[in-house]
Coordinates of C-alpha atoms and ligand atoms in Angstrom, one line a residue:
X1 CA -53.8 -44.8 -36.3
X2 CA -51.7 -45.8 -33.1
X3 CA -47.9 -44.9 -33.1
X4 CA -45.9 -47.7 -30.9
X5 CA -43.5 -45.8 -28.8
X6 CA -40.4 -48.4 -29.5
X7 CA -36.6 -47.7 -29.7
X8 CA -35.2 -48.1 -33.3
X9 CA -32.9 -50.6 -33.7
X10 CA -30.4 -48.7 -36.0
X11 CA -30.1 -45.9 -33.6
X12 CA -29.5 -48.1 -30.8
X13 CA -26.9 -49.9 -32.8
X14 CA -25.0 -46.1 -33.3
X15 CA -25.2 -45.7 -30.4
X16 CA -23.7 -48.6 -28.9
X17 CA -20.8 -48.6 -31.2
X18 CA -17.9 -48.7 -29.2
X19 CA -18.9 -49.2 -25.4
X20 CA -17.9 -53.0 -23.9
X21 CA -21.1 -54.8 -23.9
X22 CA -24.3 -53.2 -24.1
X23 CA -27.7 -54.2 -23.8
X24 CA -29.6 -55.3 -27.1
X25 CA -33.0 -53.4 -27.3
X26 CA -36.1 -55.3 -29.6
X27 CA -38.7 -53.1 -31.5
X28 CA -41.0 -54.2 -29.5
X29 CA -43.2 -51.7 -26.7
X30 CA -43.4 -55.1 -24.3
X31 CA -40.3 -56.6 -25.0
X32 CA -37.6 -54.2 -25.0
X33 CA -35.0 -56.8 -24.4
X34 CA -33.8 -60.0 -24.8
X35 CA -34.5 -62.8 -27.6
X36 CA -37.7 -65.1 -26.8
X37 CA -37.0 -68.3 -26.3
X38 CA -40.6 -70.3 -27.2
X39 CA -41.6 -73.4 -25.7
X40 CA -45.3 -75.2 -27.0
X41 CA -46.5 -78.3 -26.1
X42 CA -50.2 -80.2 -26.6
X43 CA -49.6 -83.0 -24.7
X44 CA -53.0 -85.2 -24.5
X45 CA -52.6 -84.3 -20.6
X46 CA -52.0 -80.8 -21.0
X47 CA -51.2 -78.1 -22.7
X48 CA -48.0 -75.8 -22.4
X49 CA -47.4 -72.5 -24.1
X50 CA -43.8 -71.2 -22.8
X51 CA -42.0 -67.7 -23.8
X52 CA -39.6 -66.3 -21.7
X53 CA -36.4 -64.2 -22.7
X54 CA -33.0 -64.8 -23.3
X55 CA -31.2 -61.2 -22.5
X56 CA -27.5 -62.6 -23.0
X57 CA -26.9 -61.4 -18.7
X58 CA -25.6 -65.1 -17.6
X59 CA -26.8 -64.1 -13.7
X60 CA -30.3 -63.0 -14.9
X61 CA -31.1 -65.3 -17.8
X62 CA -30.3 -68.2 -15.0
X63 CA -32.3 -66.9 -12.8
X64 CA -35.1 -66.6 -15.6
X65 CA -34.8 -70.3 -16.2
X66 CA -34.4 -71.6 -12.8
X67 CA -37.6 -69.7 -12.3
X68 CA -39.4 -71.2 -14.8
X69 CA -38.3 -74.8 -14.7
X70 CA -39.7 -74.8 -10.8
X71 CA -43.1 -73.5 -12.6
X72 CA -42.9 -76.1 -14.7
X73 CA -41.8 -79.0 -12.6
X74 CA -44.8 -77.6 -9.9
X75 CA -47.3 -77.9 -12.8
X76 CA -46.8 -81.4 -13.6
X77 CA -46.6 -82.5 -10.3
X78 CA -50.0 -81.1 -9.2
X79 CA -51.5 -82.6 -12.7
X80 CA -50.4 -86.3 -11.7
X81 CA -52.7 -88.7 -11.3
X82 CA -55.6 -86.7 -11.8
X83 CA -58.2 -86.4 -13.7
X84 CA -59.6 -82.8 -15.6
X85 CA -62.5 -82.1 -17.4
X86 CA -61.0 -79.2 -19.0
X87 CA -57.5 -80.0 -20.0
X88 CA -55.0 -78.2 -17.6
X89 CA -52.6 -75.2 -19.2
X90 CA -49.4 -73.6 -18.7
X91 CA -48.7 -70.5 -20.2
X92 CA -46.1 -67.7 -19.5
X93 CA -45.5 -64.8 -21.2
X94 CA -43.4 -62.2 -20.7
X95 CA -42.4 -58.0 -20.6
X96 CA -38.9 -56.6 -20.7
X97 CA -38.1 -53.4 -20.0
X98 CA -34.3 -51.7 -20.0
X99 CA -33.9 -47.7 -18.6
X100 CA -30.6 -46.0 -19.3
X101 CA -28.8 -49.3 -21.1
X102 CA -28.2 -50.6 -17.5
X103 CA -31.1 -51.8 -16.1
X104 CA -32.8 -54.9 -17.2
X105 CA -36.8 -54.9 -16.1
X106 CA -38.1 -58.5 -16.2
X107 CA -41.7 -59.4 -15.8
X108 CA -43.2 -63.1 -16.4
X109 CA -47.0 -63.7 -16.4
X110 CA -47.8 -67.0 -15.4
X111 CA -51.0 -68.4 -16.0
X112 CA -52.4 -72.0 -14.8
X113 CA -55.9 -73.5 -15.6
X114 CA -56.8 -76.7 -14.1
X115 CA -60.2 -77.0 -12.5
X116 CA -60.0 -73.1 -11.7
X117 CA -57.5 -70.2 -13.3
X118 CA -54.6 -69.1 -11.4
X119 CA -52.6 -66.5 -12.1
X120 CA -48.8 -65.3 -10.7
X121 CA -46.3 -63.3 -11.4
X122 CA -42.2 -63.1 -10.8
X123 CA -40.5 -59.5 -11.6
X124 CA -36.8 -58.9 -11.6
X125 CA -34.6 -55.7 -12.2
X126 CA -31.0 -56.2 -12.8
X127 CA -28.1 -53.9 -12.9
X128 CA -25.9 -54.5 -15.8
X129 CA -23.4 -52.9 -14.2
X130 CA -22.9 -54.1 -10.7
X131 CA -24.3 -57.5 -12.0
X132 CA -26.7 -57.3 -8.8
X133 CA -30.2 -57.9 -8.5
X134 CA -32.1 -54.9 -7.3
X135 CA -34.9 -54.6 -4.6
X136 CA -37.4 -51.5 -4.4
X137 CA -35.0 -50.0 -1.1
X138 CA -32.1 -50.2 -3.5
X139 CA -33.5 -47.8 -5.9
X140 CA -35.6 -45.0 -3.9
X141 CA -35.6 -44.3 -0.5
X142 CA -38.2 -44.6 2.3
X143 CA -40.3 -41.1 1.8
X144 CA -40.3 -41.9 -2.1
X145 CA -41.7 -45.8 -1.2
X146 CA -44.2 -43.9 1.0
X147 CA -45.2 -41.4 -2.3
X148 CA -45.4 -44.4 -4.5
X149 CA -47.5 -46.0 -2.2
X150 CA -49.7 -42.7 -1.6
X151 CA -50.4 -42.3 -5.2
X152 CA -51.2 -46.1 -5.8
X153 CA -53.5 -45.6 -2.8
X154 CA -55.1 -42.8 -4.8
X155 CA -55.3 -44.4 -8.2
X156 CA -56.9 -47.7 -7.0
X157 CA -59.7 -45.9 -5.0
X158 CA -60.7 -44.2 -8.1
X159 CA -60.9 -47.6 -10.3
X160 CA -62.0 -49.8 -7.6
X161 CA -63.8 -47.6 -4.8
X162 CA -65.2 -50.7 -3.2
X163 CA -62.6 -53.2 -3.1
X164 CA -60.7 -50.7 -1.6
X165 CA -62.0 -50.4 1.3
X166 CA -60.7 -53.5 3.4
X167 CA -57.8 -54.2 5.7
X168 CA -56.6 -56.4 2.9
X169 CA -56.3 -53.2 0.4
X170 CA -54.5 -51.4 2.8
X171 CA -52.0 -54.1 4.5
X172 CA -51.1 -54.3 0.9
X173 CA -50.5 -51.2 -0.6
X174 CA -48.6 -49.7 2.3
X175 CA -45.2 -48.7 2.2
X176 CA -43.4 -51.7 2.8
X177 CA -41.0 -53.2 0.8
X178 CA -42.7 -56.9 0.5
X179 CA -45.5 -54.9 -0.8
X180 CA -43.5 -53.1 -4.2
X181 CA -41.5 -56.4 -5.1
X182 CA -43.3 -56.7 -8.8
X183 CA -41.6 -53.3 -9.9
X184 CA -40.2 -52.5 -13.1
X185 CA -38.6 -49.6 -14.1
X186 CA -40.0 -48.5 -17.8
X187 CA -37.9 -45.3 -19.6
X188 CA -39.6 -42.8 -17.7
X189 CA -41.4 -44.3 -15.2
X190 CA -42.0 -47.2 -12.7
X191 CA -44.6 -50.0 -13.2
X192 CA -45.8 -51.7 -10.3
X193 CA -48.0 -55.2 -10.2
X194 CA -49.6 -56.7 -7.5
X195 CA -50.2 -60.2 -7.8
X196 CA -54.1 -61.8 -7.4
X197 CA -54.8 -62.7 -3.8
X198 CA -52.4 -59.4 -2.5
X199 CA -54.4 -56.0 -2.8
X200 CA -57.5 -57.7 -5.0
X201 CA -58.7 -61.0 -5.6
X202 CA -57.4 -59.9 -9.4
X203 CA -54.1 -58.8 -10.4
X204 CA -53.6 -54.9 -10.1
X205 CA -51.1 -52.3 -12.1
X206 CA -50.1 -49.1 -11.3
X207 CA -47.3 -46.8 -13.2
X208 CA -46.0 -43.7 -11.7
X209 CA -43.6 -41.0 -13.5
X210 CA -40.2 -41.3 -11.9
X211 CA -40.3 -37.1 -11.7
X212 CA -43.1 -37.5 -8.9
X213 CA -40.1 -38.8 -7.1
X214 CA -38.1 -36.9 -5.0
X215 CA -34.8 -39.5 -4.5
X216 CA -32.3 -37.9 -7.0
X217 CA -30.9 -41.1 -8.0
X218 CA -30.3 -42.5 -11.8
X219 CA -33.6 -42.7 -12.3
X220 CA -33.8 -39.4 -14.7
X221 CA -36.4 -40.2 -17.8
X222 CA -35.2 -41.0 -21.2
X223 CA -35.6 -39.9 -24.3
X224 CA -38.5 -42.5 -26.2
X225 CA -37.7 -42.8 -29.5
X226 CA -40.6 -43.3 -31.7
X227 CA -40.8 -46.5 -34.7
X228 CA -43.3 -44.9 -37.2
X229 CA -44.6 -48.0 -39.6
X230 CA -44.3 -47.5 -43.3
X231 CA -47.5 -46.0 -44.7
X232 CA -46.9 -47.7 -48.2
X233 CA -47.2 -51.3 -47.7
X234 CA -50.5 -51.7 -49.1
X235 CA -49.7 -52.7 -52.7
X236 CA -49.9 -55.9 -53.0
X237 CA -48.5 -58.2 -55.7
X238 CA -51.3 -59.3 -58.6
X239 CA -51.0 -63.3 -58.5
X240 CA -52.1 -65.3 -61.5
X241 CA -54.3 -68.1 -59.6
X242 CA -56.1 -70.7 -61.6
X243 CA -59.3 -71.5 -59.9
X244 CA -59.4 -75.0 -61.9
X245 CA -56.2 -76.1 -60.9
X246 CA -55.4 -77.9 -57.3
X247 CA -54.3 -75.6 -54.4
X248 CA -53.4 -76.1 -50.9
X249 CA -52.8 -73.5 -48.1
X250 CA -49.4 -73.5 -45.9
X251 CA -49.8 -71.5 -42.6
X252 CA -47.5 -71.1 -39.7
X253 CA -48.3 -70.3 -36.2
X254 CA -47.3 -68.7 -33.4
X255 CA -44.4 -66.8 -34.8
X256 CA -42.7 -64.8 -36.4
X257 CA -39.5 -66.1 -35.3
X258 CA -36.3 -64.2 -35.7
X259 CA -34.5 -66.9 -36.4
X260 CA -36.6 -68.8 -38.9
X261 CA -39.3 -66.4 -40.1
X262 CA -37.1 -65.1 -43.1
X263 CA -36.0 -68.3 -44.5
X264 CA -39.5 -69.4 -45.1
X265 CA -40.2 -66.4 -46.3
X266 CA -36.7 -66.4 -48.6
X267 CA -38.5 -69.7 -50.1
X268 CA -42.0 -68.7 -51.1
X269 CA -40.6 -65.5 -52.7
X270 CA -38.2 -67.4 -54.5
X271 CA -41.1 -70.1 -55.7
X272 CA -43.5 -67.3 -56.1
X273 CA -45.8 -68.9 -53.4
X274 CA -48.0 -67.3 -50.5
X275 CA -48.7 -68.8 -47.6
X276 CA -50.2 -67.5 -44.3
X277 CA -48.6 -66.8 -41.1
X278 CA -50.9 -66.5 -37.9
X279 CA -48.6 -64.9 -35.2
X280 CA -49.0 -63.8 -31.8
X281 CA -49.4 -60.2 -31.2
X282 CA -46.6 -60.2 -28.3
X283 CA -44.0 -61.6 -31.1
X284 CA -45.8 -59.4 -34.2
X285 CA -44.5 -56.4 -32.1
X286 CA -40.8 -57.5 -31.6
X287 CA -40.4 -58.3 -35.1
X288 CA -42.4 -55.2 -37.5
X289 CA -40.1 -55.4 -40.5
X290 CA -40.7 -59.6 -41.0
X291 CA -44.5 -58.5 -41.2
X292 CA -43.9 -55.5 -43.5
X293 CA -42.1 -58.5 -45.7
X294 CA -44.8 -60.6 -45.8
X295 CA -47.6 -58.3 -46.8
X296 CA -45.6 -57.0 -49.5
X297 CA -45.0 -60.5 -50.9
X298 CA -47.8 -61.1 -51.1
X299 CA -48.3 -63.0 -47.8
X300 CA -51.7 -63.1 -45.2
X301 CA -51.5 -62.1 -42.1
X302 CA -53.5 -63.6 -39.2
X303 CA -54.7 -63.3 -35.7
X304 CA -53.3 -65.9 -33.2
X305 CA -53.8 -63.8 -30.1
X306 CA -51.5 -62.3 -28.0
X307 CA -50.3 -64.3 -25.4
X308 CA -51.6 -68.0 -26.5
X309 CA -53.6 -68.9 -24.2
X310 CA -56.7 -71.3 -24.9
X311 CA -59.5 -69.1 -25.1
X312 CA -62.6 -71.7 -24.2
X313 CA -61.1 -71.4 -20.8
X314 CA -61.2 -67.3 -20.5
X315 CA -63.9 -64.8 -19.1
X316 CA -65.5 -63.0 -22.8
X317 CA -63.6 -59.8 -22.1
X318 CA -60.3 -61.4 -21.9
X319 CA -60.8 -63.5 -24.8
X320 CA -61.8 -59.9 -26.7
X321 CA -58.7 -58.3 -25.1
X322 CA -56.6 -60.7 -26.5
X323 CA -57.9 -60.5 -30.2
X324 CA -58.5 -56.7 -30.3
X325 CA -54.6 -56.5 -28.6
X326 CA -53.8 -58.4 -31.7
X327 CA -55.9 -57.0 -34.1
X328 CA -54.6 -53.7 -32.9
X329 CA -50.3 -54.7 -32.7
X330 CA -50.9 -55.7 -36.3
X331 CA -52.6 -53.0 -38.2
X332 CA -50.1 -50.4 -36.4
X333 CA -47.2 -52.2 -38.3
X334 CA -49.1 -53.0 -41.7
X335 CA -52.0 -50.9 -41.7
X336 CA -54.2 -53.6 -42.3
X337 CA -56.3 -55.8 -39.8
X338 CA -56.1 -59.0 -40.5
X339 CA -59.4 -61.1 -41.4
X340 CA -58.6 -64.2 -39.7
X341 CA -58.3 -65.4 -36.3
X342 CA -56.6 -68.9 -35.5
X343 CA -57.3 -69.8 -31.8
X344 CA -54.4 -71.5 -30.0
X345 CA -54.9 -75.3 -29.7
X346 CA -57.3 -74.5 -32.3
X347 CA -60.3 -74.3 -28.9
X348 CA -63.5 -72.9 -29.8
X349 CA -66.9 -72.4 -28.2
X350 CA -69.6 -69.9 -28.5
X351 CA -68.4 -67.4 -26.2
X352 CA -65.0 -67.2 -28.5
X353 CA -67.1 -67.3 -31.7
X354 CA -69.1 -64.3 -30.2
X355 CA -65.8 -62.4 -30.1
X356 CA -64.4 -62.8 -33.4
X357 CA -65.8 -59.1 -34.6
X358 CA -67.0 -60.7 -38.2
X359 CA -63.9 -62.1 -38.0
X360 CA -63.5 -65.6 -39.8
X361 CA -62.0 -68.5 -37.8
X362 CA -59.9 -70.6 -39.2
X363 CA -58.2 -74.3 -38.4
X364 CA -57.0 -76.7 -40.4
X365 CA -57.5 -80.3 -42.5
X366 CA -54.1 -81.3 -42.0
X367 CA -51.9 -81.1 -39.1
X368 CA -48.1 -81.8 -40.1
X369 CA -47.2 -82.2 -36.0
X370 CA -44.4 -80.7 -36.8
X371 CA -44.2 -79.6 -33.1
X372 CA -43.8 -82.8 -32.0
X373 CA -41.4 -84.9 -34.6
X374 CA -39.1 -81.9 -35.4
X375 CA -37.9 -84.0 -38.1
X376 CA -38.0 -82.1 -41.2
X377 CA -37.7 -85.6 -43.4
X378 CA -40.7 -86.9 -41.5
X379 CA -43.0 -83.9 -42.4
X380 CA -42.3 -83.5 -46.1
X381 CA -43.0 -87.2 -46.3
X382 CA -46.4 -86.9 -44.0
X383 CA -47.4 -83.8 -46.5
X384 CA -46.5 -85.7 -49.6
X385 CA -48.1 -88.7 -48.4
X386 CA -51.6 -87.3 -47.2
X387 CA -51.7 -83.9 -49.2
X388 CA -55.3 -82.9 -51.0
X389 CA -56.5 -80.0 -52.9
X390 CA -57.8 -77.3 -50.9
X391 CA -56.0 -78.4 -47.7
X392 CA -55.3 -76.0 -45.2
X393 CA -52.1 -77.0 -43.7
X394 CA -50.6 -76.4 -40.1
X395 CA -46.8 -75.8 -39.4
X396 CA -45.0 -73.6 -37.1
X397 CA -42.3 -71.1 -37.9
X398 CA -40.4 -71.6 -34.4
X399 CA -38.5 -74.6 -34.7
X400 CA -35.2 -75.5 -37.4
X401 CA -37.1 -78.4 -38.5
X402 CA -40.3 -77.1 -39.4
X403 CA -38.4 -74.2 -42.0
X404 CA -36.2 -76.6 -43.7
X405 CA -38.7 -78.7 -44.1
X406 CA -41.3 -75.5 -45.6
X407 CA -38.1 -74.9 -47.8
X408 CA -38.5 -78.6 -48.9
X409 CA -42.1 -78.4 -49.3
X410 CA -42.8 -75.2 -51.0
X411 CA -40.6 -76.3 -54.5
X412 CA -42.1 -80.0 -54.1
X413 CA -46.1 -79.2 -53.2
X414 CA -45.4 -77.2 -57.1
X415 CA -44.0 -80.4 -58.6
X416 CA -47.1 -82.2 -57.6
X417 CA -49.5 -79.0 -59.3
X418 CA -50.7 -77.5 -56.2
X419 CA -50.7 -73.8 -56.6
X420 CA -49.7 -72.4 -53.2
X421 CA -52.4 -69.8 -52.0
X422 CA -53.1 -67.7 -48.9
X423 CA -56.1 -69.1 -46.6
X424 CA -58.1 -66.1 -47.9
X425 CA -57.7 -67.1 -51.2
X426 CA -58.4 -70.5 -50.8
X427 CA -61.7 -69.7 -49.4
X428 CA -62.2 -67.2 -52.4
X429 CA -62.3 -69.7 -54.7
X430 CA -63.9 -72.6 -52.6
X431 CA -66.6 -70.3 -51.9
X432 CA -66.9 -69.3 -56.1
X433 CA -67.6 -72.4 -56.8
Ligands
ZN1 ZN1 -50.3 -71.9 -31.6

């Protein structure tokens, strides 16, 4: 069983109570902070997978943004006018990290594909306080900089004995501030990253506990609260379904949303429908009680992956690093692993199939679009229009439009006699027959 170390939200809220303006923790381990704004696009010239967070600090979330618009305005502009085999990608992810309700660790992940994979990185810390950015210098001083860099020296020769040995590897881990400019600052301890290209060809990480410092600045460890998941979620609802009457499957990716999640969910309880959600681990983590709700109402859960990327376009161990990652984020909040897997952009090919661990993967037979139209009317009428039995059909729980249309579609899917089943379920009775 693993334990996530995360803050609990009610304490923090106590806590809080009273002081001007505080910083918001999330129960999630990589996301401490901020709410995730969520960008997805399947253009036919590329494909675009955004998240990055919103932390409610004006100077930091426009730097965020500014920072990511320039990604995004790069990418298109080295796309134009040429032509890929392999569709090119965007995709950012993100960790957020807050130490004594003042500082404000961000880290985004930025991952390209076009002909080849390229992979960067942009790290912020921000004082809440002063309202300042903050540099390495700013926060220990130059005999601590050389102990970080000593112990990083240490820890990568032990993982990576031969890469270490190059003028490269040791221009870039030395104690110089360009060097430690991808640092966050966890509860206890800093995180470093070094970009692909600086110490390796790959990306590197290295943590350190801020009591191997010697600086006695405000950089004394916290307490980590610990979340522990309900143990009791198992008992499902018995459903009534009748294997000779129609049924259609709704599912929703890349969620759960905090802001729309529940109202879908509001709907199918109130209907007495099931549907299946396939969510990103990175989201699953930041949102544990909306997928306690949905396995005890009798909801599926499924695998999405973690960060969204298209798998056909990763090494095998990543793609398996971003299943198990997934597998793993969801059984430690429902204590169940979940026995479907929904690739992002649906994109299969043998080496993903070979990661699935028995794993079924799933699509879909009808794709609402809702990504694209989010126009609520427009879907309901798509659905109605082109609806059969046993469809399997794809929405997303991020956008306004795509819940209010569920809401419309749940009541009105029952009107026309389809019972509303989990994917599972479907394929339980399809495969009866
Ligand atoms: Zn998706």
């Amino acid at each position: 069983m693993r334990i996530s170390k995360i803050v609990c939200p009610f304490l923090c809220f106590l806590l809080c109570c009273g002081c001007s303006k505080s910083v918001t923790q999330n129960s999630s381990r990589k996301q401490e902070v901020g709410e995730t704004i969520q960008v997805l696009q399947m253009e036919d010239r590329y494909l675009k997978s955004l998240q990055y967070p919103k932390t409610g600090w004006n100077e930091l979330d426009q730097t965020i943004e500014k920072s990511v618009q320039t990604i995004e305005q790069a990418f298109l502009v080295s796309i134009m006018n040429k032509d890929y085999e392999i569709i090119p990608e965007l995709n950012i992810t993100y960790e957020s990290y807050v130490k004594n309700d003042r500082y404000i660790s961000v880290h985004l992940n930025i991952y390209q594909q076009f002909d080849e994979q390229k992979n960067t990185m942009e790290t912020w810390i921000f004082d809440t306080e002063k309202k300042e950015f903050l540099t390495i210098s700013n926060i220990i001083d130059n005999k601590d900089l050389q102990n970080l860099s000593k112990e990083a020296t240490a820890y990568f020769k032990e993982r990576y004995p031969k890469e270490c040995n190059s003028d490269q590897f040791r221009s870039h881990i030395s104690a110089a501030e360009e060097n430690f400019k991808h640092v966050i600052l966890k509860k206890d301890r800093f995180g470093v990253y070094f970009a692909a290209g600086t110490l390796f060809d790959h990306e590197a990480y290295f943590e350190m506990p801020y009591h191997h410092l010697e600086t006695q600045i405000s950089l004394q460890n916290e307490v980590i609260k610990t979340y522990v998941p309900y143990d009791d979620i198992l008992n499902e609802p018995t459903k009534n379904i009748d294997p000779d009457k129609p049924m259609v499957a709704l599912t929703f990716d890349d969620g759960p949303s905090t802001r729309y999640t529940a109202s879908i969910l509001d709907a199918l309880k109130e209907y007495g429908a099931s549907a299946t959600f396939f969510v990103l681990g990175s989201n699953a983590e930041r949102s544990p009680a909306l997928l306690q709700r949905m396995v005890l109402e009798g909801n599926e859960i499924g695998n999405h992956t973690y960060s969204h990327k298209q798998l056909t376009t990763l090494s095998k161990e990543n793609i398996e690093e971003e299943i198990v990652a997934t597998q793993e984020s969801i059984y430690g909040i429902t204590h169940k692993y979940p026995e479907l897997i929904r690739p992002p952009y649906g994109s299969k090919n043998d080496t993903v199939l070979q990661c699935t661990q028995g794993k079924r993967i799933v699509t879909w037979t009808l794709d609402t679009k809702d990504w694209k139209t989010r126009d609520s009317k427009a879907i309901v009428n798509y659905v109605e229009k082109t609806v059969k039995d046993r469809d399997i059909i794809l929405m997303h729980d991020l956008y306004a439009t795509s819940a209010q249309a569920a809401i419309l579609l749940i009541p009105k899917l029952q009107e026309m006699g389809y019972q509303l089943v989990t994917v599972s379920e479907l394929y339980a009775y399809n495969e009866q027959e």
